[in-house]
Tab-separated table of C-alpha atoms and ligand atoms in Angstrom:
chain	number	residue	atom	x	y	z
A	1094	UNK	CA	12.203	21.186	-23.657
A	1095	UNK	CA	12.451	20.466	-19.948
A	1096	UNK	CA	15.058	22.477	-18.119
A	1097	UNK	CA	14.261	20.865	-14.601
A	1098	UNK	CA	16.710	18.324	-13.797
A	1099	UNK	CA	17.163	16.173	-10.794
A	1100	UNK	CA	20.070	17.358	-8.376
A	1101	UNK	CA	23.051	15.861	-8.131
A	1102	UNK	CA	22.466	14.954	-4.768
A	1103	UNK	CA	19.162	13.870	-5.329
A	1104	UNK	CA	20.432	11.366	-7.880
A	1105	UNK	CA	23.287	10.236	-5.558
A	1106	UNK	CA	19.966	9.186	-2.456
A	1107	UNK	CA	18.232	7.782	-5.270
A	1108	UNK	CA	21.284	5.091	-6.450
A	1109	UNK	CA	21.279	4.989	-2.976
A	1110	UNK	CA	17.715	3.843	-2.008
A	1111	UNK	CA	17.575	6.481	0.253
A	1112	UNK	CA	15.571	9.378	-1.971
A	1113	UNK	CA	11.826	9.369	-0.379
A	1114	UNK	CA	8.732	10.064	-1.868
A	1115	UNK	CA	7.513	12.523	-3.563
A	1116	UNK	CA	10.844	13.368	-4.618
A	1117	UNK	CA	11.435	9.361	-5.181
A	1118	UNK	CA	8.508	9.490	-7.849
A	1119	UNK	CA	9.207	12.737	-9.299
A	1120	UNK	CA	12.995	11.729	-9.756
A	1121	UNK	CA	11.537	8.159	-11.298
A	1122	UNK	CA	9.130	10.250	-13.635
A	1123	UNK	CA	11.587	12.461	-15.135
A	1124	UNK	CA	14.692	9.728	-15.307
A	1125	UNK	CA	11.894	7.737	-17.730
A	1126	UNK	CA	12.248	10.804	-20.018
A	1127	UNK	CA	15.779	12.531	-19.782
A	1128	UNK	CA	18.821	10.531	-21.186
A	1129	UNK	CA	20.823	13.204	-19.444
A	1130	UNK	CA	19.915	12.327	-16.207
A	1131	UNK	CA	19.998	8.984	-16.652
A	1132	UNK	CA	23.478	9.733	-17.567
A	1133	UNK	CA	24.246	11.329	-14.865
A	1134	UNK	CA	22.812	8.377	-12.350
A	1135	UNK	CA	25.359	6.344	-13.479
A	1136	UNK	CA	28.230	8.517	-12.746
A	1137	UNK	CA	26.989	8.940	-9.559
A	1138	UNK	CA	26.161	5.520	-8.770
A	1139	UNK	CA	28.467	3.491	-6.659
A	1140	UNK	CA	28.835	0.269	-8.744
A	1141	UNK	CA	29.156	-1.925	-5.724
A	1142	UNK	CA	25.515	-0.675	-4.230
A	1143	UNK	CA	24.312	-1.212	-7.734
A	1144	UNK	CA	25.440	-4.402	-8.036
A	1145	UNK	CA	23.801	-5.008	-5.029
A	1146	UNK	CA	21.041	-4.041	-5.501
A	1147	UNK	CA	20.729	-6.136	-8.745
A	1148	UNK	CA	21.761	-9.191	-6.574
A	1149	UNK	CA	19.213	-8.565	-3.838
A	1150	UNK	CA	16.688	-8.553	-6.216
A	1151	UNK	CA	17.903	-11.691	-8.203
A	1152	UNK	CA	17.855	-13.296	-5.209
A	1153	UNK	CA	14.292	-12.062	-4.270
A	1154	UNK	CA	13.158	-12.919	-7.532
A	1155	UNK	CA	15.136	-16.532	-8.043
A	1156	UNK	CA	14.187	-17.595	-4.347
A	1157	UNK	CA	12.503	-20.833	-4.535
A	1158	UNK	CA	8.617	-19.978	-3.405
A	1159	UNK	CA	5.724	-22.239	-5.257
A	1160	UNK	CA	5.201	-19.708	-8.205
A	1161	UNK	CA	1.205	-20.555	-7.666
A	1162	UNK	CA	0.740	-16.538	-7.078
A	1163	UNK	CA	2.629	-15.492	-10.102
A	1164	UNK	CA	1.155	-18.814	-12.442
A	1165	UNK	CA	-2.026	-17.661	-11.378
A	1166	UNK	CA	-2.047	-13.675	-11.945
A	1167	UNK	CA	-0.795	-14.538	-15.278
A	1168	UNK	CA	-3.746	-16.957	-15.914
A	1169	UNK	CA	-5.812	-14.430	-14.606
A	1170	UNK	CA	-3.976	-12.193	-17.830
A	1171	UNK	CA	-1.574	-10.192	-15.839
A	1172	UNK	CA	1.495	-9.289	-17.683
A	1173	UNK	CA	4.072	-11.025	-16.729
A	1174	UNK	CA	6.371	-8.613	-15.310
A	1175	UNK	CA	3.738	-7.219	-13.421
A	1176	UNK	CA	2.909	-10.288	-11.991
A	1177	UNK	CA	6.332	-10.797	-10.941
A	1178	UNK	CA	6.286	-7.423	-9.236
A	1179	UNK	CA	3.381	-8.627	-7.591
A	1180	UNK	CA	4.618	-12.037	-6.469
A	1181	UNK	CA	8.231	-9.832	-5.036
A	1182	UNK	CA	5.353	-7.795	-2.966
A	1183	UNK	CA	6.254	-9.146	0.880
A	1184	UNK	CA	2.539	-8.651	2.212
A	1185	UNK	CA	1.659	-11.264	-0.690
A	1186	UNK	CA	4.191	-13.493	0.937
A	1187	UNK	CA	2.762	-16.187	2.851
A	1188	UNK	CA	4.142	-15.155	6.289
A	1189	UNK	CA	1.984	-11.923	6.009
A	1190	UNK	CA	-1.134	-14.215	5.092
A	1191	UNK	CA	-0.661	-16.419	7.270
A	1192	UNK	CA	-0.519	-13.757	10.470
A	1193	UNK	CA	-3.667	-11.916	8.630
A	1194	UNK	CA	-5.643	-15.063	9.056
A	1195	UNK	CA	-4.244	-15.626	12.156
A	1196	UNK	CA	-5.877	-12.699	13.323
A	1197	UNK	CA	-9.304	-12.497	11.880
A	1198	UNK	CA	-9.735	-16.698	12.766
A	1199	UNK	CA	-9.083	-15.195	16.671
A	1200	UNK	CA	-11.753	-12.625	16.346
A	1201	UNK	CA	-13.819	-14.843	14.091
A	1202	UNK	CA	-13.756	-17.062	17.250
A	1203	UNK	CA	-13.876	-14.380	19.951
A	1204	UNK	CA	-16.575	-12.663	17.870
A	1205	UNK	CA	-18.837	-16.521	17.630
A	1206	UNK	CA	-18.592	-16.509	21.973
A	1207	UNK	CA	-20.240	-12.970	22.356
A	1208	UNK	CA	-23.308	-11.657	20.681
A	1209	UNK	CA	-21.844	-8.737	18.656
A	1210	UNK	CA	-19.584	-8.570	15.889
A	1211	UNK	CA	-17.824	-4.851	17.258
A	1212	UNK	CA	-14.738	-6.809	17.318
A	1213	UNK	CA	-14.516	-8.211	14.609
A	1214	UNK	CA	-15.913	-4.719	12.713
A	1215	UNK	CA	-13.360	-2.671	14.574
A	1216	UNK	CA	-9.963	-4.876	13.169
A	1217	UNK	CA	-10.840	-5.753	9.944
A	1218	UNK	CA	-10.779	-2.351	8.499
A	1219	UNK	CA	-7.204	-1.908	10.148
A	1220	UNK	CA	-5.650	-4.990	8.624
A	1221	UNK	CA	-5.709	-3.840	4.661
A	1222	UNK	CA	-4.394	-0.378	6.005
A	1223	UNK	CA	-1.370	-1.718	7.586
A	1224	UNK	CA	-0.978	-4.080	4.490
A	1225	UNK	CA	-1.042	-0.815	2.118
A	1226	UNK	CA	1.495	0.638	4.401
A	1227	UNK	CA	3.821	-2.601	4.932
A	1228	UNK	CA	3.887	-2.744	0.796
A	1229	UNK	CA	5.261	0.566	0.979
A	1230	UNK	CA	9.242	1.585	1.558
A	1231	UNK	CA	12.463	0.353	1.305
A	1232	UNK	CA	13.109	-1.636	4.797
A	1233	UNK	CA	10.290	-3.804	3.940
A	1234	UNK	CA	9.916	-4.185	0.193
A	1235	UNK	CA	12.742	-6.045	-2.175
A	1236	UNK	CA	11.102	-4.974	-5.102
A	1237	UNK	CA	12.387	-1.257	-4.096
A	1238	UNK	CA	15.500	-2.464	-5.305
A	1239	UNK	CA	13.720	-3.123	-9.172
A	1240	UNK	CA	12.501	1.023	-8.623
A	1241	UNK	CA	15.943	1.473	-8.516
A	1242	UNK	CA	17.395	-0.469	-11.011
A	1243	UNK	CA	15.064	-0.025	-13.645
A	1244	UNK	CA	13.516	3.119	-12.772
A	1245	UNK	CA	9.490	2.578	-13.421
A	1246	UNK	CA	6.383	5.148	-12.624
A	1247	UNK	CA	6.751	5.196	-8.338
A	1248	UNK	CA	2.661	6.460	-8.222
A	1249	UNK	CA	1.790	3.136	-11.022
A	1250	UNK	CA	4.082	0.956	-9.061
A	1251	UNK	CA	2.371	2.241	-5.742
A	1252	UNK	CA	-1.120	1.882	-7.032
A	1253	UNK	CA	-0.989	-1.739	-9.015
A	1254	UNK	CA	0.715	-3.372	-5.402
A	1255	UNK	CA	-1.884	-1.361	-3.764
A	1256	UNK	CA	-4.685	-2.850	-5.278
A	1257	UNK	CA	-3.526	-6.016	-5.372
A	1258	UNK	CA	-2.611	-5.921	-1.244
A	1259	UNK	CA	-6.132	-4.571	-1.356
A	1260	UNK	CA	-8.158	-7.061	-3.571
A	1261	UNK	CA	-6.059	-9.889	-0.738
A	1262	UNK	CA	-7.005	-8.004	2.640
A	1263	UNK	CA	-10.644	-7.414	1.258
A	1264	UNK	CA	-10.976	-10.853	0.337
A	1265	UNK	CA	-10.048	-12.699	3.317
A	1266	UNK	CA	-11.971	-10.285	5.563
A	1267	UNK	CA	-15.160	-11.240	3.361
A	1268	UNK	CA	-13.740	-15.115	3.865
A	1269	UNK	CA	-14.056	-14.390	7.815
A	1270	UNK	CA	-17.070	-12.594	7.214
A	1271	UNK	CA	-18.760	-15.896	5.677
A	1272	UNK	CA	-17.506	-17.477	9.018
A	1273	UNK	CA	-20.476	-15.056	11.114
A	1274	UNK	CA	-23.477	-15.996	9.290
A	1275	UNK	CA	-25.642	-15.070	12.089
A	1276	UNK	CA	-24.872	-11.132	11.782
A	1277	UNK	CA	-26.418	-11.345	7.532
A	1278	UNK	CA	-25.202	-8.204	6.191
A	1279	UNK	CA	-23.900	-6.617	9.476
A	1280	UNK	CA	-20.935	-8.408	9.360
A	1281	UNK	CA	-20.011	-6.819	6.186
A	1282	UNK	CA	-20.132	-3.347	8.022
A	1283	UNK	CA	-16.218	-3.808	7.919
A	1284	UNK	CA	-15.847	-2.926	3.956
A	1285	UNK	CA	-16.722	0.882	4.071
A	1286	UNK	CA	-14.483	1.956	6.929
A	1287	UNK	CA	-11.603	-0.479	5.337
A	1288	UNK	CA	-11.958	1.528	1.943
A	1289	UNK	CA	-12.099	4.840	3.679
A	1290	UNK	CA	-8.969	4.282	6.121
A	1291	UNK	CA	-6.770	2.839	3.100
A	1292	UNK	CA	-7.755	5.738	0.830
A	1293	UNK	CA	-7.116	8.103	3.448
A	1294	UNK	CA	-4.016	6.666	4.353
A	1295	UNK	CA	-2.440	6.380	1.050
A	1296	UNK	CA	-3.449	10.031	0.193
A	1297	UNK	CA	-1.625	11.049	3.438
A	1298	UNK	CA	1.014	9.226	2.858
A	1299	UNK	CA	2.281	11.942	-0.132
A	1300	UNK	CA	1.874	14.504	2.679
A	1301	UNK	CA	2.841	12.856	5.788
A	1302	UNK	CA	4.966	9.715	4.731
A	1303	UNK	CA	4.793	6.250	4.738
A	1304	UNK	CA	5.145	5.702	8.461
A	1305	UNK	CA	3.546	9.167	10.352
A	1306	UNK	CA	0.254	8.521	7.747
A	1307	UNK	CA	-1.018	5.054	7.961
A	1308	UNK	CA	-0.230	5.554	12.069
A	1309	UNK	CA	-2.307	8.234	12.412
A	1310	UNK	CA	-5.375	7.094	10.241
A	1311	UNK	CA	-5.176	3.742	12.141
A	1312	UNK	CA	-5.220	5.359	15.335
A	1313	UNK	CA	-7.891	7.794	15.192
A	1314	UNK	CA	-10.320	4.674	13.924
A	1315	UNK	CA	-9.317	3.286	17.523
A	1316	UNK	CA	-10.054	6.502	19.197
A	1317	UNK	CA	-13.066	6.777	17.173
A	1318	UNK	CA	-14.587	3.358	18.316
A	1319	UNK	CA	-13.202	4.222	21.223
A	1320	UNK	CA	-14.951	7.623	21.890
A	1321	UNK	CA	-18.434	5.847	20.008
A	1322	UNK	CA	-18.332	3.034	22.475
A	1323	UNK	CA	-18.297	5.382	25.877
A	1324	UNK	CA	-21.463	7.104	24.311
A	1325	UNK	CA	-23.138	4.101	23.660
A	1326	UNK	CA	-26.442	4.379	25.368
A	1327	UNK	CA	-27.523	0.355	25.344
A	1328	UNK	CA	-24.784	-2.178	24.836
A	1329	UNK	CA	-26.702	-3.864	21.971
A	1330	UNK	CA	-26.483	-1.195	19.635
A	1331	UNK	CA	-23.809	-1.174	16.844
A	1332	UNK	CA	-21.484	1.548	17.238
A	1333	UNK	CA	-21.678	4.827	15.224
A	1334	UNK	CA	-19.388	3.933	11.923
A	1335	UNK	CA	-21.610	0.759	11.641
A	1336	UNK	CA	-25.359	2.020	11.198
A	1337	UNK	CA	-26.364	2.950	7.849
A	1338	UNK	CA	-25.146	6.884	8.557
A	1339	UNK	CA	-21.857	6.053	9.969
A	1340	UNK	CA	-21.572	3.983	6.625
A	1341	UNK	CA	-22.304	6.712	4.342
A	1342	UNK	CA	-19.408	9.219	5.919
A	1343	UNK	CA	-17.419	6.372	5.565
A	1344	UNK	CA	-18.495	6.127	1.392
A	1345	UNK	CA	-17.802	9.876	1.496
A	1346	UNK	CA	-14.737	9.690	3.120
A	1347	UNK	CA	-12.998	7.057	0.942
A	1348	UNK	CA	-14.847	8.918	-2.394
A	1349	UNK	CA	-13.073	11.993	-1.480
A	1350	UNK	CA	-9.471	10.720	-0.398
A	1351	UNK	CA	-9.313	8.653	-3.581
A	1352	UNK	CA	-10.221	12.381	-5.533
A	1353	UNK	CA	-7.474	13.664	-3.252
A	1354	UNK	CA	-5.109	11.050	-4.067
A	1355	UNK	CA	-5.670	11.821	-7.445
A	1356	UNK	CA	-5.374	15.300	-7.304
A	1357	UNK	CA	-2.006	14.440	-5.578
A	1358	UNK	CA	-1.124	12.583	-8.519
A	1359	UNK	CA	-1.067	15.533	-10.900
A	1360	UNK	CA	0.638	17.498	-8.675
A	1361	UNK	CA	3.415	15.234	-8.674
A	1362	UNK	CA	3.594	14.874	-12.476
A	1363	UNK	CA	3.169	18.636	-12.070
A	1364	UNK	CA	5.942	18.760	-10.116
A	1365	UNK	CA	8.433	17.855	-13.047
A	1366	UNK	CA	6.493	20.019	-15.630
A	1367	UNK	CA	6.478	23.527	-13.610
A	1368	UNK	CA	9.490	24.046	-14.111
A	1369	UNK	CA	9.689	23.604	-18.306
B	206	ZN	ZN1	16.993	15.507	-16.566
């Protein structure tokens, strides 16, 4: 039997919204599994915030928005409350899309008037890291409120919106990439170092949060390009992270921080099961 219990004042951030992870997931892990706790999240909740909660997310839910994204996952064979989840996401909303595209049709274009594709290689790695990161945390993300009112897995929840937010990015960098058919295969240089920063940043994120993390990974791919470009010997080369050896850290890199997020993983579930 589990002694380990989440605190009373741990319960009273999480009816609150305020509980952050790892705590968040370890609280929604254990409140799966203990009636008593459950229990006690009740007492402590504040009815109105509930209730509010419950209406933000009706409202989120009921707002009227084509349904194309959710008709489709579900076509696709997506169960349907995960494809609700997934439609709730913001970054799937079209406002996010719409300044994604924004974006890579400006370098696209930028990119077509020079002869190298650096600019285009250097942003589209960043753009399904900051997507990660915007799907992540309460100021941003309605369907926080369903984590509260029906508390679900937090590391499942992160990792289904994270692949979807992932599968998007990825796929409208490769639709930009069709748009530079004159680089071939060096336009794709952009996948690597996207899979590598998002892994890296999501891994951090358990350490450093959801804010400090993807920050930091983002900026020291600037620097990085940065530092790279003021070695540059001749201005034709690519830049280190896009020959075939900057490539291959980049493999290794996202390899090891999805083990790491992994590893991460267990120690969270480990988290609850120390202390039984
Ligand atoms: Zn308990």
């Amino acid at each position: 039997m589990s002694t380990w219990h989440v605190a009373e004042e741990d319960l009273r951030a999480y009816a609150q919204g305020e509980l952050t992870a790892p705590l968040l997931w370890s609280a929604d892990t254990h409140l799966i599994a203990c009636a008593e706790c459950r229990a006690g999240l009740a007492e402590v909740s504040d009815p109105v915030a509930l209730d509010e909660g419950w209406e933000r997310l009706d409202a989120e839910l009921d707002a009227p928005r084509p349904g194309l994204l959710e008709s489709l996952l579900m076509r696709l064979g997506i169960a349907d409350h995960i494809a609700r989840l997934l439609a709730a996401t913001p970054v799937l909303r079209r406002s996010w899309l719409a300044s994604v595209v924004f974006l890579l049709l400006t370098t696209v274009l930028a990119v077509r008037s020079t002869d190298s594709p650096t600019l285009f290689l250097a942003l589209a790695p960043l753009l399904p890291l900051a997507g990660v990161a915007l799907s992540y945390g309460p100021a941003l993300d309605p369907t926080y409120e369903m984590a509260v009112v029906a508390p679900m897995h937090g590391f499942r929840l992160l990792m289904i919106r994270t692949v979807a937010v992932l599968v998007a990015g990825l796929g409208l960098n490769g639709l930009a990439t069709l748009a530079l058919p004159g680089y071939g295969l060096r336009a794709l240089a952009w996948l690597l170092p996207a899979l590598a920063l998002t892994m890296t940043g999501l891994a951090l994120t358990a350490r450093l949060g959801p804010v400090l993390a993807p920050s930091l990974v983002g900026g020291s791919w600037v620097a990085l390009l940065l530092i790279t470009h003021a070695q540059q010997t001749s201005a034709g080369d690519p830049l280190a992270p896009f020959t075939a050896a900057g490539q291959g850290v980049a493999a290794a890199v996202a390899a090891l921080a999805a083990g790491l997020l992994f590893l991460l993983r267990d120690r969270f579930d480990l988290f609850n099961g120390s202390a039984e």
